[in-house]
Tab-separated table of C-alpha atoms in Angstrom:
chain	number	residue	atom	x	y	z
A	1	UNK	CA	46.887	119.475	81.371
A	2	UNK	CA	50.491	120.975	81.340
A	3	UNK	CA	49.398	124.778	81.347
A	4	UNK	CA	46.887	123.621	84.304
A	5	UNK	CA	50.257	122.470	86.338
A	6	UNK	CA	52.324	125.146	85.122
A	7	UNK	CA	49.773	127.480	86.568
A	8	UNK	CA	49.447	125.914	89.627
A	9	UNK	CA	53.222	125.806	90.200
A	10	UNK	CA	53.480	129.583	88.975
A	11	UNK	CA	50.659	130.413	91.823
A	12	UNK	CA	52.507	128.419	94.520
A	13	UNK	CA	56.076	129.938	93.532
A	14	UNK	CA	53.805	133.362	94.008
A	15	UNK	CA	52.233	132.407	97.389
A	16	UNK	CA	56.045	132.013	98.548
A	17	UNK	CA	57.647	134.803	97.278
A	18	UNK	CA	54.738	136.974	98.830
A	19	UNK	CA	55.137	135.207	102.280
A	20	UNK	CA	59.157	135.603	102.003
A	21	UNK	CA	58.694	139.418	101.333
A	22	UNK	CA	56.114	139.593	104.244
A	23	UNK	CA	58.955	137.736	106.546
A	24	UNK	CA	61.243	140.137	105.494
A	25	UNK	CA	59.150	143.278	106.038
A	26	UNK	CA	59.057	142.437	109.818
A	27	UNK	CA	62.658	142.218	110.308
A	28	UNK	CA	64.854	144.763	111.354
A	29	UNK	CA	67.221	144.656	108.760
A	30	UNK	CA	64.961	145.470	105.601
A	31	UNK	CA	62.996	148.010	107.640
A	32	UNK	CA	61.802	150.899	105.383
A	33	UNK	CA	62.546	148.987	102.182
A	34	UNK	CA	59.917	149.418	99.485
A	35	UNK	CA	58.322	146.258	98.192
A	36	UNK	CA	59.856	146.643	94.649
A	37	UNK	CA	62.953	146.467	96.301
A	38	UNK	CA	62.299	143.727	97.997
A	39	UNK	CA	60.414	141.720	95.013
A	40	UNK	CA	64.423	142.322	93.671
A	41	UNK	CA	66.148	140.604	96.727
A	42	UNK	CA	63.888	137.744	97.066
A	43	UNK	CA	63.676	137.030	93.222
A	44	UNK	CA	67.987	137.120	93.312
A	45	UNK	CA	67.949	134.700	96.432
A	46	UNK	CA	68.321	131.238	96.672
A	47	UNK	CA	67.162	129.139	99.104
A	48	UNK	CA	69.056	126.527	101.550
A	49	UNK	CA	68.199	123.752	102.993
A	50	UNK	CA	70.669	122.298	105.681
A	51	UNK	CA	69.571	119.157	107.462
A	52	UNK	CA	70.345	119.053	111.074
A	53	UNK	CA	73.925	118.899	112.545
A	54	UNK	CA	75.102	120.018	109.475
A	55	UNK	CA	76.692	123.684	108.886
A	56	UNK	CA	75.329	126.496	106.807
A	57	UNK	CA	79.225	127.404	106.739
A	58	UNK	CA	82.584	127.051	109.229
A	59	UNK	CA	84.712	130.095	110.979
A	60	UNK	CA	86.852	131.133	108.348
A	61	UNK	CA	85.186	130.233	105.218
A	62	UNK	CA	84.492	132.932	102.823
A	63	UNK	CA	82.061	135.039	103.015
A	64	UNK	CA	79.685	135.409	100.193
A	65	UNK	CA	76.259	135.805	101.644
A	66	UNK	CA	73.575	135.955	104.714
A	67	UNK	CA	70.867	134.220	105.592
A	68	UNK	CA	67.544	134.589	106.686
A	69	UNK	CA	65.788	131.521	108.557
A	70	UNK	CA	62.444	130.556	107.426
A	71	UNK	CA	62.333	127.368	109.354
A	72	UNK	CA	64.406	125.565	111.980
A	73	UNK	CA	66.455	126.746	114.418
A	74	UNK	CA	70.429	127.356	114.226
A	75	UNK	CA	73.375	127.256	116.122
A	76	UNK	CA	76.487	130.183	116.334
A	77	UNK	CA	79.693	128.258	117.547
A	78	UNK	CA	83.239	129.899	118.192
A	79	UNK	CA	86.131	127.548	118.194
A	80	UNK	CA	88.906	127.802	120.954
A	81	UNK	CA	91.851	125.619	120.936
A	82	UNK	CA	90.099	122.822	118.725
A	83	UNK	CA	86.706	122.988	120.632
A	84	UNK	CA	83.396	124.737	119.575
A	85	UNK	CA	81.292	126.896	122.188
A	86	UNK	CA	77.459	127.952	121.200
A	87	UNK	CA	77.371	131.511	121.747
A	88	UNK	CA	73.873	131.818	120.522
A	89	UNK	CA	71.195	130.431	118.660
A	90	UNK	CA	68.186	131.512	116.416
A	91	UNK	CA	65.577	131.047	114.701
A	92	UNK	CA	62.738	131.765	111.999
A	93	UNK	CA	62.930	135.566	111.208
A	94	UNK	CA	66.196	135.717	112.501
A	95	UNK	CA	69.170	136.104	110.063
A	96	UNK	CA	72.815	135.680	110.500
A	97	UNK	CA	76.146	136.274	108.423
A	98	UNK	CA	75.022	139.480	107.361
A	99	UNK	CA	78.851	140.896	108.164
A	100	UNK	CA	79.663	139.135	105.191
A	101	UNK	CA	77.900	142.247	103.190
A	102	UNK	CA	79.996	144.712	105.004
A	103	UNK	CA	84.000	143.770	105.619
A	104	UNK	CA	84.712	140.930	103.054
A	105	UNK	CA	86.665	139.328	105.678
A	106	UNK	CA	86.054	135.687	106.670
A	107	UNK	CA	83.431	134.004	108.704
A	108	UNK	CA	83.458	134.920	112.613
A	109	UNK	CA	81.585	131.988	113.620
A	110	UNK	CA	79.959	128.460	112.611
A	111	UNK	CA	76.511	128.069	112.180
A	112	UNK	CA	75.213	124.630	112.865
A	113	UNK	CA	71.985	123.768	112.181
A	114	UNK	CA	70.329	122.430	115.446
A	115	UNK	CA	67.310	120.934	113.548
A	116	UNK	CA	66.431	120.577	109.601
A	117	UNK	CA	66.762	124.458	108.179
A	118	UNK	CA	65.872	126.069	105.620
A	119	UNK	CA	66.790	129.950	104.691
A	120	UNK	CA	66.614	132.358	102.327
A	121	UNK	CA	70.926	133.310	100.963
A	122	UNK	CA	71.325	136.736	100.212
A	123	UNK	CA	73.924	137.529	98.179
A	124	UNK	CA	76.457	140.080	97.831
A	125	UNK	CA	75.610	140.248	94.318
A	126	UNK	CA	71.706	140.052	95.275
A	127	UNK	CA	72.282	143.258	97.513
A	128	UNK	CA	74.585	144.957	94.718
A	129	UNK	CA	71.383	144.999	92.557
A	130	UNK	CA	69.996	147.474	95.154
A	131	UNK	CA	72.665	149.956	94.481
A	132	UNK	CA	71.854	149.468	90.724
A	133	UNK	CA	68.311	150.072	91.081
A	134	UNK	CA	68.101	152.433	94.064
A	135	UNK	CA	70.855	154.017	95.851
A	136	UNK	CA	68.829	155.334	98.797
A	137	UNK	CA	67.233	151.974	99.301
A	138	UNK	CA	70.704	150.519	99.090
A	139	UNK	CA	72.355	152.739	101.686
A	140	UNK	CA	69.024	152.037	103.710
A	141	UNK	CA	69.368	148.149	104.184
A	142	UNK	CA	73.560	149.144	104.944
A	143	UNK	CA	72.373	151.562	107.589
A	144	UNK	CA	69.832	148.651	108.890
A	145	UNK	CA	72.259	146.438	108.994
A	146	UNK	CA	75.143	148.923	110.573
A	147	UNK	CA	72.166	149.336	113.403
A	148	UNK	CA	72.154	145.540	114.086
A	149	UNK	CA	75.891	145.008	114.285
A	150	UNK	CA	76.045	147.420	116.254
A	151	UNK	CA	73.545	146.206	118.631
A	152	UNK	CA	75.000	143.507	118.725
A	153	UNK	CA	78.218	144.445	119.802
A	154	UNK	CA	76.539	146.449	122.478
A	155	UNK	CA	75.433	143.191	123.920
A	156	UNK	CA	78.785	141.284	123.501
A	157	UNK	CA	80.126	144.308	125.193
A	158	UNK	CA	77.793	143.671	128.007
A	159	UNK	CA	79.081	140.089	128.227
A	160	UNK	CA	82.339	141.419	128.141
A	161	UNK	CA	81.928	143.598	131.042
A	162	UNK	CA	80.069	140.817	133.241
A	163	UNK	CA	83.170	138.740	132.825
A	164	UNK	CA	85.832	140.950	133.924
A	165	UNK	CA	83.805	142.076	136.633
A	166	UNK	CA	83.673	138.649	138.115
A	167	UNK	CA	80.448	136.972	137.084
A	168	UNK	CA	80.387	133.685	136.874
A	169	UNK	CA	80.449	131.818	133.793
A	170	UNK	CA	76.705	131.497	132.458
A	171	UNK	CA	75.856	129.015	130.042
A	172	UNK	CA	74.654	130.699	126.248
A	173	UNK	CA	70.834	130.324	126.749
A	174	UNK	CA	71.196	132.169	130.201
A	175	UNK	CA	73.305	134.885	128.621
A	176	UNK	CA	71.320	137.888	127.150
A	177	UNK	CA	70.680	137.085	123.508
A	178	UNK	CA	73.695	138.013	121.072
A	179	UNK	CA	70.649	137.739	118.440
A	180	UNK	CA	73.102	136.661	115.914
């Protein structure tokens, strides 16, 4: 009876795992990373479950990880003068607070979840493994993810622009995605 449930739970925890490495296969980010290599970030991560109106992390926390949404959809919020603004919002398959891999500063933003979430954390120590195992594959996901900052900035430069130019003010869902 117990090896019949350990099974069971053993095949589920597999089913998971396969559909988490299939999730991350489409993204941007882990494009061109072998399945081994992804087997090793997806066995390393944990998984988080925020319930809604409730933050994944604040501006300025440390940094120690990013996230990739499976389910639920978040929030990115700047503060000014006491106040937070959305500047964006995603959701499953999108994956925020990958900076934190790169500059070891603080957080930029809060991310609020908008309803119940749950994502997959990546760590920094998750992604160190990489460079332990693979070097190439390691400098591919920092390349990937050097792309997507950088697209991104390309589109808060856009935003940028469209202000000082003189167009008007624009709520965040009729701004061109940030794609946080």
């Amino acid at each position: 009876m117990i090896s019949a449930a350990l099974a069971s739970r053993s095949l589920r925890e597999a089913v998971v795992q396969q559909t988490r490495i299939e999730a991350l296969q489409r993204m941007p980010i882990f494009g061109g990373l072998r399945k081994d290599m992804l087997e090793l970030l997806v066995g390393a991560a944990a998984v988080t479950n925020v319930p809604r109106d409730h933050y994944f992390f604040r501006e300025n926390d440390q940094a120690t990880a990013m996230f990739v949404v499976e389910s639920g959809e978040v929030s990115i919020l700047k503060s000014w003068n006491g106040t937070e603004y959305e500047i964006g919002r995603l959701g499953p398959g999108d994956c925020f607070g990958e900076m934190a891999l790169i500059d070891l500063f603080p957080r930029s933003a809060s991310v609020r979840a908008v309803q119940d979430c749950t994502a997959i954390t990546l760590s920094m120590e998750s992604v160190h493994r990489l460079y332990e195992k693979d070097v190439e594959q390691f400098a591919l996901i920092l390349m990937n993810i050097g792309r997507e900052l950088s697209r991104r900035l390309r589109s808060a430069d856009e935003r940028l622009f469209s202000f000082k130019m003189g167009e008007p003010y624009h709520a965040a869902e009729d701004l061109p995605p940030l794609a946080w």
